[in-house]
Tab-separated table of C-alpha atoms in Angstrom:
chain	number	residue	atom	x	y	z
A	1	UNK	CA	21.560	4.147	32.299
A	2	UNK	CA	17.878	3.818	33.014
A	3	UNK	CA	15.501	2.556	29.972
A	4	UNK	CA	13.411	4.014	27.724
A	5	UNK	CA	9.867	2.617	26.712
A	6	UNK	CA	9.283	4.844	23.638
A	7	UNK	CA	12.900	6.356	22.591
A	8	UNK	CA	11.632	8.008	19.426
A	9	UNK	CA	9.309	10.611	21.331
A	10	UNK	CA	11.956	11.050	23.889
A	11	UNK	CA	14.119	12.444	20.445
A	12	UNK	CA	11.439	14.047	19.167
A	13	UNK	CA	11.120	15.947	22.164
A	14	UNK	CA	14.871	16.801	22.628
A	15	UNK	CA	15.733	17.591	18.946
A	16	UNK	CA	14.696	21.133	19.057
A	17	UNK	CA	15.813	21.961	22.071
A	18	UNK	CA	19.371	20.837	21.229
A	19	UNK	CA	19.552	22.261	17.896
A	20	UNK	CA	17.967	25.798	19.086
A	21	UNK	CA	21.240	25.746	22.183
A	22	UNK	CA	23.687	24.562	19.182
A	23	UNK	CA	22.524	27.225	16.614
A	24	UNK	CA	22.778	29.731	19.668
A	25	UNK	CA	25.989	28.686	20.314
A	26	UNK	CA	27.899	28.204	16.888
A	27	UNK	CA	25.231	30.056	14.413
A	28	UNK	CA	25.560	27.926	11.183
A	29	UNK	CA	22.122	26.188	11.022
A	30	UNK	CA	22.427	23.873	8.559
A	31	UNK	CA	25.962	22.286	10.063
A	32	UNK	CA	23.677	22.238	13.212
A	33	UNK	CA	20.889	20.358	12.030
A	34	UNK	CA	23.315	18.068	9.872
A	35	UNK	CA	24.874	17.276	13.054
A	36	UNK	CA	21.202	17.074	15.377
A	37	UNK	CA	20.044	14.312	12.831
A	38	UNK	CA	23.196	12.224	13.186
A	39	UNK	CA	23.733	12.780	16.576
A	40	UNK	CA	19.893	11.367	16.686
A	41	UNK	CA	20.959	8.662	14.394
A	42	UNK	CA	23.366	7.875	16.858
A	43	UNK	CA	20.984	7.560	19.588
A	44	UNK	CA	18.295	5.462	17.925
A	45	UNK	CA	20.715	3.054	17.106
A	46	UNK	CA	22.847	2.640	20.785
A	47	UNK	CA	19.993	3.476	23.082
A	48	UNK	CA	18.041	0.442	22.390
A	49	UNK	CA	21.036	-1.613	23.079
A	50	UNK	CA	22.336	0.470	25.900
A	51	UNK	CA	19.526	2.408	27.088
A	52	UNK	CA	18.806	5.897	27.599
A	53	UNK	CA	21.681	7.996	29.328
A	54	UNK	CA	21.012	9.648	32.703
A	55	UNK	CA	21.291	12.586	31.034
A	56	UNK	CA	19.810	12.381	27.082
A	57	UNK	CA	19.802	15.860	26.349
A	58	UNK	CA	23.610	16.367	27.291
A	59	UNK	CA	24.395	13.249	25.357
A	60	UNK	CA	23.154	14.763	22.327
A	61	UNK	CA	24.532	17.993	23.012
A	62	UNK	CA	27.939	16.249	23.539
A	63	UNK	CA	27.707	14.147	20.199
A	64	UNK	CA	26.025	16.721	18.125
A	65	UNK	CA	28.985	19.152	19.285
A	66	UNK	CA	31.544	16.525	18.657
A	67	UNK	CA	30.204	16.105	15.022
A	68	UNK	CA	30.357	19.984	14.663
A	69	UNK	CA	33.592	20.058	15.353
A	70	UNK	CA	35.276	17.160	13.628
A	71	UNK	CA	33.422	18.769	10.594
A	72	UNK	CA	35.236	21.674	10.877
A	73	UNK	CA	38.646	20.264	11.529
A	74	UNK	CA	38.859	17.206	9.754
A	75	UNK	CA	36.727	14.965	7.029
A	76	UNK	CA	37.290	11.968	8.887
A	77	UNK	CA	33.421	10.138	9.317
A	78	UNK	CA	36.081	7.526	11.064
A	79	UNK	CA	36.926	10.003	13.690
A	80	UNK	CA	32.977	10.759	13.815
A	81	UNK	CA	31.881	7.537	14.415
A	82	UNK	CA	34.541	6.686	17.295
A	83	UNK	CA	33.833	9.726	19.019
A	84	UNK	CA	29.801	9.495	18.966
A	85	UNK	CA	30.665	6.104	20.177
A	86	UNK	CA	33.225	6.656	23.330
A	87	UNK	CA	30.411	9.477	24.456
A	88	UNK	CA	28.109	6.716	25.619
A	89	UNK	CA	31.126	5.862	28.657
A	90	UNK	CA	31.053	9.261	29.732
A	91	UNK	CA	29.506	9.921	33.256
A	92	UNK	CA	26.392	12.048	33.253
A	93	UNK	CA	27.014	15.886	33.551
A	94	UNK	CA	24.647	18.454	32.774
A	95	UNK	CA	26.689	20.315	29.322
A	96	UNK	CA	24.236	22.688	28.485
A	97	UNK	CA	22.010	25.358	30.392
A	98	UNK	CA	18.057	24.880	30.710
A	99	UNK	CA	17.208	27.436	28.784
A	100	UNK	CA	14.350	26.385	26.031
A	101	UNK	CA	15.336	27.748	22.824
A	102	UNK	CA	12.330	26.109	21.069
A	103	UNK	CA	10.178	29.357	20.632
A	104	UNK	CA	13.467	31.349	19.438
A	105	UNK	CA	13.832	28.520	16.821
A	106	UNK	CA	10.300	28.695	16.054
A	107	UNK	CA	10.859	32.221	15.020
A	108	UNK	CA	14.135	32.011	13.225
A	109	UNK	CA	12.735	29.511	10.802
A	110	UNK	CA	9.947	31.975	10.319
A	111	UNK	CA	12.341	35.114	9.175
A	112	UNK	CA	10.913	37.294	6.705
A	113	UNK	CA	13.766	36.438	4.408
A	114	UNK	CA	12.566	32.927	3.880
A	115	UNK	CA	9.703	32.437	1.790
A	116	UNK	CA	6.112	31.371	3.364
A	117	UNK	CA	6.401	28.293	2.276
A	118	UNK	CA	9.614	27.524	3.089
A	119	UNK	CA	9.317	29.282	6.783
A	120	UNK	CA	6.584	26.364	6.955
A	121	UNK	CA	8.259	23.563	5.874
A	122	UNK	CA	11.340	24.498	7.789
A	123	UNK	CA	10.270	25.156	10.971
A	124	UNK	CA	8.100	21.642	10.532
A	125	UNK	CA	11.379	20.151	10.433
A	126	UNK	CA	13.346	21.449	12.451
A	127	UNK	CA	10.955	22.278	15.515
A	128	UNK	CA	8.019	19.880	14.766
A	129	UNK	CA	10.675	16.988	14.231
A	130	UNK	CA	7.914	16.109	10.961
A	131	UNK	CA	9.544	13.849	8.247
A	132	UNK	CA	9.584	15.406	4.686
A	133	UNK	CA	7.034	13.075	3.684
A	134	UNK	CA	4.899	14.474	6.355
A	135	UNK	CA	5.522	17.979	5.680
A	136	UNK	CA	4.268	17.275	2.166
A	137	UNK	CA	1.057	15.610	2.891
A	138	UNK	CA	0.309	18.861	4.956
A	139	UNK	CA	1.063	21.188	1.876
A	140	UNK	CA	-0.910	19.138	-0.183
A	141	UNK	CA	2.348	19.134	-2.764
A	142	UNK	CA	4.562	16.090	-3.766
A	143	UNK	CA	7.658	15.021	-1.457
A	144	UNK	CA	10.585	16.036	-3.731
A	145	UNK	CA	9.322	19.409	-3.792
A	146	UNK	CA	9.014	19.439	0.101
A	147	UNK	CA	12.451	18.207	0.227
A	148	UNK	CA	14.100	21.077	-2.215
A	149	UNK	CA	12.101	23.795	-0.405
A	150	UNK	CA	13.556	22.590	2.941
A	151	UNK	CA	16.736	22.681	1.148
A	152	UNK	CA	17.139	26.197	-0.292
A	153	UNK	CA	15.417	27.265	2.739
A	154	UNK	CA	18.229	26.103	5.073
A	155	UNK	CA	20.600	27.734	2.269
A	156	UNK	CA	19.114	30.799	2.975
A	157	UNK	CA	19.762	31.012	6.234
A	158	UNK	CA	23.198	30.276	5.656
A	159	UNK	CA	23.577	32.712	3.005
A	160	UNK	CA	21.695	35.833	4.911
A	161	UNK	CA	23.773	35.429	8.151
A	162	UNK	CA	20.294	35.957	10.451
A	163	UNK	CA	20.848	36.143	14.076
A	164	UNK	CA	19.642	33.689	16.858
A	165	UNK	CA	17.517	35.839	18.464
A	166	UNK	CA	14.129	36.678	19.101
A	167	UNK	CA	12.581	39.517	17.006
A	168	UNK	CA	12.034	42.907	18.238
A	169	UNK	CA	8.637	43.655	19.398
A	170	UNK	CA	7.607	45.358	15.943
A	171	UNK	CA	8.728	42.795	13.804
A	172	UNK	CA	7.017	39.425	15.881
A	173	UNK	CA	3.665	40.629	14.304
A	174	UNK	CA	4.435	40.477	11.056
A	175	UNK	CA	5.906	36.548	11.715
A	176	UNK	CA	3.081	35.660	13.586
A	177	UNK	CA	0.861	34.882	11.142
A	178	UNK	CA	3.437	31.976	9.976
A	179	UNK	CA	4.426	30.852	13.374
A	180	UNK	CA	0.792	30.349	13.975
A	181	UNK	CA	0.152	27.946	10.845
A	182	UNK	CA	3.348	25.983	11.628
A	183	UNK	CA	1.899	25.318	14.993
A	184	UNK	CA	-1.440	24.574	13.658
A	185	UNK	CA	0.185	21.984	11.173
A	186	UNK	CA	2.203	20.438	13.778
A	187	UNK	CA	-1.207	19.729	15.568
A	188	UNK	CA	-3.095	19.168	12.795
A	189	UNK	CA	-0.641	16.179	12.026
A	190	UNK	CA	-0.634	14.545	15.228
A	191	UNK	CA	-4.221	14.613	15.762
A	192	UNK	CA	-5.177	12.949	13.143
A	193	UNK	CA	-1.903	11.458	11.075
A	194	UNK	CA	-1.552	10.924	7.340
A	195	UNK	CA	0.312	7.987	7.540
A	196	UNK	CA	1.365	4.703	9.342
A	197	UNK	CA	-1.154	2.586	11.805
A	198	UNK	CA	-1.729	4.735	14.644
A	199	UNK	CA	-4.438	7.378	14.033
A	200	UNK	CA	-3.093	10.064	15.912
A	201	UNK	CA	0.126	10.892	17.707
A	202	UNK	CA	-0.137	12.662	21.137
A	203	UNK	CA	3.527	13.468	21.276
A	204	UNK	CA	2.842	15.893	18.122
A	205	UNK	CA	-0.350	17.330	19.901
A	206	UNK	CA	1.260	17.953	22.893
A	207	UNK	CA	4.103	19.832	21.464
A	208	UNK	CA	2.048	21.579	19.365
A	209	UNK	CA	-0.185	22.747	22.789
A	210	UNK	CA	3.299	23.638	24.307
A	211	UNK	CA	4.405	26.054	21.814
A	212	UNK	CA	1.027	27.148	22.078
A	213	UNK	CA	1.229	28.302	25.459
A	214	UNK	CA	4.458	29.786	25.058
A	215	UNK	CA	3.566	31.613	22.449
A	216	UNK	CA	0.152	32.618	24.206
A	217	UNK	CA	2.660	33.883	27.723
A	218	UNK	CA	4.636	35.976	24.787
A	219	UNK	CA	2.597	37.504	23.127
A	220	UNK	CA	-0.659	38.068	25.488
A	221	UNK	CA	-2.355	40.724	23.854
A	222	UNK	CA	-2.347	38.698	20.039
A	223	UNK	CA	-6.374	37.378	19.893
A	224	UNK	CA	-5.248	34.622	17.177
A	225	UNK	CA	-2.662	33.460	19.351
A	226	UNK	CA	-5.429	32.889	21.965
A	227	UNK	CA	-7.526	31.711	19.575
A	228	UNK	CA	-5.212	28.649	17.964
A	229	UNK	CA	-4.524	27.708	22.236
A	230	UNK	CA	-8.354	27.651	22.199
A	231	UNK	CA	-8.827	25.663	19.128
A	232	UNK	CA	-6.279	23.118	19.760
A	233	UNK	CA	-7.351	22.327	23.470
A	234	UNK	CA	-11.357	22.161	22.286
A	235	UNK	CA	-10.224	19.638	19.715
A	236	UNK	CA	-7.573	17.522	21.665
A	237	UNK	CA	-10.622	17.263	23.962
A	238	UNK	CA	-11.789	14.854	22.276
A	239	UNK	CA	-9.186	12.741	21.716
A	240	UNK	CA	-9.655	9.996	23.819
A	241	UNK	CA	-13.231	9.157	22.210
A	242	UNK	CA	-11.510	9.137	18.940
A	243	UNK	CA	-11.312	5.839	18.559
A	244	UNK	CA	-13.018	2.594	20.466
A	245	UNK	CA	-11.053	-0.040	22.128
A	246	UNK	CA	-10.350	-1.956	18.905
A	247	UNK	CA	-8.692	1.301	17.497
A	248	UNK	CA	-11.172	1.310	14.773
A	249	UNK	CA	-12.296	5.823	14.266
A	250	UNK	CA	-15.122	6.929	15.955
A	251	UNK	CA	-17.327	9.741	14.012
A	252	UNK	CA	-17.666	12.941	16.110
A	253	UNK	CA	-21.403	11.838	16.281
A	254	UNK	CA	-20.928	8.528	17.485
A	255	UNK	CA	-18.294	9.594	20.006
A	256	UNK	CA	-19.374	8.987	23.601
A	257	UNK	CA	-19.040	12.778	25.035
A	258	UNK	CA	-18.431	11.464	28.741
A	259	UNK	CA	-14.701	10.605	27.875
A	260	UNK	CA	-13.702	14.052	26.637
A	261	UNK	CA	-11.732	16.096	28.867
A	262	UNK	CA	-13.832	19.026	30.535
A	263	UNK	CA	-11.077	20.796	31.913
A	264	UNK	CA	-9.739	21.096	28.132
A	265	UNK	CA	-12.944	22.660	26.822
A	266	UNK	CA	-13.037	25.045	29.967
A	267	UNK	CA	-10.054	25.938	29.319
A	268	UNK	CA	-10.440	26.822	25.726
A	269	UNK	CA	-13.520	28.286	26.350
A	270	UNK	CA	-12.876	30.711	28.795
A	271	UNK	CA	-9.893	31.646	26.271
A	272	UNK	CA	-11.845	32.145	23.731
A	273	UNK	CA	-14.584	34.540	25.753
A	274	UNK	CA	-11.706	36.330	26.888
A	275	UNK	CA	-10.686	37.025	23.265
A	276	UNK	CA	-13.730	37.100	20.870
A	277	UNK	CA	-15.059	40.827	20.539
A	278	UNK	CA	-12.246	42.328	22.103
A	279	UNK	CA	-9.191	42.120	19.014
A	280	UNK	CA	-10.044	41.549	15.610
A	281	UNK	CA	-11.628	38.239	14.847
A	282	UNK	CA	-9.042	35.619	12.963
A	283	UNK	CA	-9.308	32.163	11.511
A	284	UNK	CA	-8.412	30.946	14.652
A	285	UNK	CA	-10.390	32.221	16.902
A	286	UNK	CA	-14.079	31.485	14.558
A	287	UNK	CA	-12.571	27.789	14.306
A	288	UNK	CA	-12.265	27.436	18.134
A	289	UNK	CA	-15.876	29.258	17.818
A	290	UNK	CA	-17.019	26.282	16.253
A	291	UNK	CA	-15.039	23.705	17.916
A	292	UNK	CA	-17.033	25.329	21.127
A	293	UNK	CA	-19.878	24.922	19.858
A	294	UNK	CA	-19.589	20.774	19.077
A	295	UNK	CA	-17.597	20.443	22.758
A	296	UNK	CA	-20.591	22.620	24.713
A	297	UNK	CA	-23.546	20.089	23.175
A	298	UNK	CA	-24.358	17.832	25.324
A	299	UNK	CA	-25.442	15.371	22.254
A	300	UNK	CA	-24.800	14.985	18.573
A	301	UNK	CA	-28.375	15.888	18.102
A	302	UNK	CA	-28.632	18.688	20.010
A	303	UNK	CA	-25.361	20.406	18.193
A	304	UNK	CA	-26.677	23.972	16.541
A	305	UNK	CA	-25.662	23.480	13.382
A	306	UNK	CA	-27.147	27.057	11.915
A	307	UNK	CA	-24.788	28.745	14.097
A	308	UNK	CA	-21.890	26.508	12.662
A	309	UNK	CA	-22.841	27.059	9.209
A	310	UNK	CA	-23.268	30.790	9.775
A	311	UNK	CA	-19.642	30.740	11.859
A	312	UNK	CA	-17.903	28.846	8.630
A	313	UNK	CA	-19.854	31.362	6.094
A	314	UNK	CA	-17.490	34.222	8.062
A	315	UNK	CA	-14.296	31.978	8.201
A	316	UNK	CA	-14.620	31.602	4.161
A	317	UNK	CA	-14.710	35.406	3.919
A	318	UNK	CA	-12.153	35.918	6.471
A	319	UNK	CA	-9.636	33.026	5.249
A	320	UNK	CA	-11.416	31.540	1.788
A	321	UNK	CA	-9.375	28.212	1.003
A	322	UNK	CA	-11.034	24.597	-0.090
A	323	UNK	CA	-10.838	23.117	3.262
A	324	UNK	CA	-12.551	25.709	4.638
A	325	UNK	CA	-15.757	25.347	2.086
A	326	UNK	CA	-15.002	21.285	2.042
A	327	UNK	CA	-16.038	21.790	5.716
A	328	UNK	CA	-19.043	24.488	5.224
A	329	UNK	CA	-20.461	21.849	2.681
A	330	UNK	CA	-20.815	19.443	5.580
A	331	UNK	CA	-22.667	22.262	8.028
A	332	UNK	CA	-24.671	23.509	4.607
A	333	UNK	CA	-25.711	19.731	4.301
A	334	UNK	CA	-26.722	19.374	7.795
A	335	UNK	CA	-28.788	22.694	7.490
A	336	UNK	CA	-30.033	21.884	4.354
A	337	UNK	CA	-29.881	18.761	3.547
A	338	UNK	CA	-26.853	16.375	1.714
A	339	UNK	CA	-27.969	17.718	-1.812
A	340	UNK	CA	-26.886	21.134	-1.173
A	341	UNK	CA	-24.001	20.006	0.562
A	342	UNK	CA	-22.842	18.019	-2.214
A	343	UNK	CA	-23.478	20.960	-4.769
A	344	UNK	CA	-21.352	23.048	-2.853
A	345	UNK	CA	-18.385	20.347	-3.039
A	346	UNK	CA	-18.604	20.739	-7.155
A	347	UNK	CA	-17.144	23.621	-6.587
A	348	UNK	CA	-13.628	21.962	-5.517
A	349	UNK	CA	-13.619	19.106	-8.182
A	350	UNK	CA	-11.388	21.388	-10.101
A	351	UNK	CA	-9.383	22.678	-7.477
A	352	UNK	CA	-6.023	20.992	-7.530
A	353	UNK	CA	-5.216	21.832	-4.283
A	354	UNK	CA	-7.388	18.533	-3.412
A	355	UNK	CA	-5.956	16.284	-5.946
A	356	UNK	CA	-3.303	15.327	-2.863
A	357	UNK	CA	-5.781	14.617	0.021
A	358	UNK	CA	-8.484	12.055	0.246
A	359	UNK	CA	-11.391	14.354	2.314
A	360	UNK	CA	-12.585	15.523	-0.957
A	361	UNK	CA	-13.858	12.062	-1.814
A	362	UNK	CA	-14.824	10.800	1.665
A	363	UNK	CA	-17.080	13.703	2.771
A	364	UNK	CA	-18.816	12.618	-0.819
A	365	UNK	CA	-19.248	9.544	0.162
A	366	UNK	CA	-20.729	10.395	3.635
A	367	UNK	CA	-23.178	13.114	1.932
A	368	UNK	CA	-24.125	10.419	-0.893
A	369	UNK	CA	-24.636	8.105	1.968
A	370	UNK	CA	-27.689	10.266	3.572
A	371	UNK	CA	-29.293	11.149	-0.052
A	372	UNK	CA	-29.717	7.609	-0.653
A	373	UNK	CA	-27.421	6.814	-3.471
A	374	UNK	CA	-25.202	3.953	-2.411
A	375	UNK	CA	-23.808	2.896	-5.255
A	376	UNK	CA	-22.146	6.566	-5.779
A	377	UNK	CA	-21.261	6.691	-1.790
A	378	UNK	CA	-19.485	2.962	-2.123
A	379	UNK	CA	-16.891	4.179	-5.204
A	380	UNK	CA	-16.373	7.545	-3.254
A	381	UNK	CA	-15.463	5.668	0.079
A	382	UNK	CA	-13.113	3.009	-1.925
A	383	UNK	CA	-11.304	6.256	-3.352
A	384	UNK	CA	-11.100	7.858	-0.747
A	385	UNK	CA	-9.652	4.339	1.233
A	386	UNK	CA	-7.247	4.324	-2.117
A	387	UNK	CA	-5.898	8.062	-1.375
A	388	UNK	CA	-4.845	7.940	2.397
A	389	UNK	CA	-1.520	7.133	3.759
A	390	UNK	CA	-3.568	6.304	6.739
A	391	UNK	CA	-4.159	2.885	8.153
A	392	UNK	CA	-6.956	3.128	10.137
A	393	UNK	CA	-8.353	5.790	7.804
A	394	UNK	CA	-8.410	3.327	5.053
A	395	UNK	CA	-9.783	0.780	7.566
A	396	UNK	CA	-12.547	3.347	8.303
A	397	UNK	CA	-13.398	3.967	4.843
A	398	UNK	CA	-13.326	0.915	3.393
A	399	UNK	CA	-15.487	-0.664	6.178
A	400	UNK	CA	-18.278	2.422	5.018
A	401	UNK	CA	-18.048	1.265	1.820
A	402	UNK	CA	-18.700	-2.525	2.854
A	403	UNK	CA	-21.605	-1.898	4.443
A	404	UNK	CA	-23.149	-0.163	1.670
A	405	UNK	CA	-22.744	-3.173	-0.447
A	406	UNK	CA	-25.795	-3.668	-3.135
């Protein structure tokens, strides 16, 4: 047995990967998953004490398979139990091939059959490895309805009989759209988490950048596949000037631009020239665009915000949602000045699709910071600190709204 230092991203990582070779295998994906999370169960509880097997992924295999079958042939959780147990004293041996059956699972949980929203909240679970609660907090919508959509979502699949396969080349267009926001999500999640004490979660990015590229080496020809790659290497980029050594979040303006990684924006860059004007432009693609343009200044000050503004003015025609205009209000502000910024965030006050995210409030308190009203900026900050599931978030917020004391 050799030991693990962090035995939850190890699972994280494996999950997929076990459930997409037991789904090949048996078909049946909700008995798979049902017996992936208790064979993880398993793991999280005797790998601490024992440490990690030799072999993790064939452990999991072996006691996720073990759970299959001793569902189908008997209702004994006894039997379960003793068996997930007596797997631990078996010698390492390789049980399964090396195949990754990630991307396959990726599209299965996207099948046209299944709803949007439940393609997204499934494939979040099951290939993202995202809690419900997360999932949730990324659709803006309360946790029990997360957890019934995942539900009747995983009935569906049962019910329909769909194959573990990759699509046919005509019908991978039509699910790409979905795969793509699933991936973005996953990213979106890790980089900057809604929840708990750290403030972002690499293993989530770096998944997210994996599927990426495999879906990139797929499908070469698809611009907005391209584009997300782009995006999501221009913004992990940054991540190591996130956050100072007290762990306390760093404003992109305040960041200090010599620890982001060069070879990431080069590399998203030169994706994204090879991409823009040569396929139809995508929401992707203009927000790596504009990621580009913050990771190519060489200073906050020198950052050209008219060609953000006028970059977000396209992305609201091309894919109009609130986070989209919550985000031209900040460019519109920097081009115009906070008052028209803050106008332009009116416009969402109404819009319940913000009533379950704090951003609303704290990019009100950062505009109502530069017009000069503090009083207003200090009760948007301390709402916004109320709002987030984030630790250091509400550390970040509430310290803005400290400083701005009367």
């Amino acid at each position: 047995m050799r030991k693990a230092p962090r035995i939850e991203d190890l699972l994280r990582e494996l999950a997929p990967q076990v459930l997409g070779m037991l789904v090949r295998r048996h078909g049946q994906f909700d008995a798979c998953e049902d017996a992936v999370q208790e064979a993880l169960l398993a793991a999280s509880q005797q790998w601490v004490v024992k440490g990690v097997p030799d072999n993790p992924r064939s452990w999991l295999m072996t006691v996720a398979s073990r759970r299959l079958v001793d569902e189908w042939r008997s209702e004994s959780a006894r039997r379960r139990r003793e068996e997930a147990t007596a797997v631990m004293e078996l010698p390492g041996r390789e049980l399964v091939a090396e195949q990754d059956d990630t991307l396959t699972l990726l599209f299965l949980c996207c099948h046209p059959a299944l709803s949007v929203p439940s393609q997204l909240a499934l494939t979040l679970r099951a290939v993202g490895g995202l809690t419900t609660a997360e999932i949730a907090r990324a659709f803006l919508v309360p946790e029990a309805t997360m957890a019934q959509r995942i539900s009747r979502a995983k009935e569906r699949i049962k019910s329909a009989g769909m194959r573990f396969d990759l699509p046919p080349e005509p019908e991978r267009a039509d699910r790409l759209r979905v795969v793509l926001q699933v991936l973005y999500l996953i990213f979106n999640e890790g980089y900057t988490t809604s929840s708990g004490h750290a403030p972002q979660r690499a293993d989530l990015t770096s998944e997210a950048i994996r599927l990426a590229r495999m879906l990139h080496q797929l499908m070469p020809l698809e611009g907005e596949a391209a584009g997300l790659l782009a995006l999501m290497l221009l913004t992990d980029a940054r991540r190591a000037a996130r956050t100072d050594a007290n762990g306390w979040l760093v404003p992109l303006d305040e960041q200090k631009r010599d620890l982001w990684n060069t070879h990431q924006i080069s590399e998203g860059v030169e994706l994204l020239t090879r991409t823009l004007g040569k396929v139809p432009v995508g929401p992707y693609q203009l927000q790596a665009a504009i990621a580009a343009v913050h990771d190519e200044s060489p200073s906050a000050e020198a950052t050209d915000w008219p060609q953000i503004l006028a970059l977000y003015e396209v992305l609201e025609q091309v894919s109009p949602g609130p986070v989209v205009t919550l985000n031209r209000a900040v460019a519109l502000a920097r081009v115009n000045g906070p008052r028209a910024g803050l106008a332009l965030l009116g416009t969402l006050d109404t819009d319940e699709r913000m009533a379950y995210t704090h951003r609303l409030e704290a990019v009100r308190g950062h505009l109502l910071e530069q017009a000069g009203d503090l009083v207003a900026a200090r009760e948007s900050y301390q709402r916004a600190a109320r709002m987030t599931a984030s630790l250091p978030e509400q550390r970040y917020l509430a310290l803005r709204a400290a400083r701005l004391k009367p």
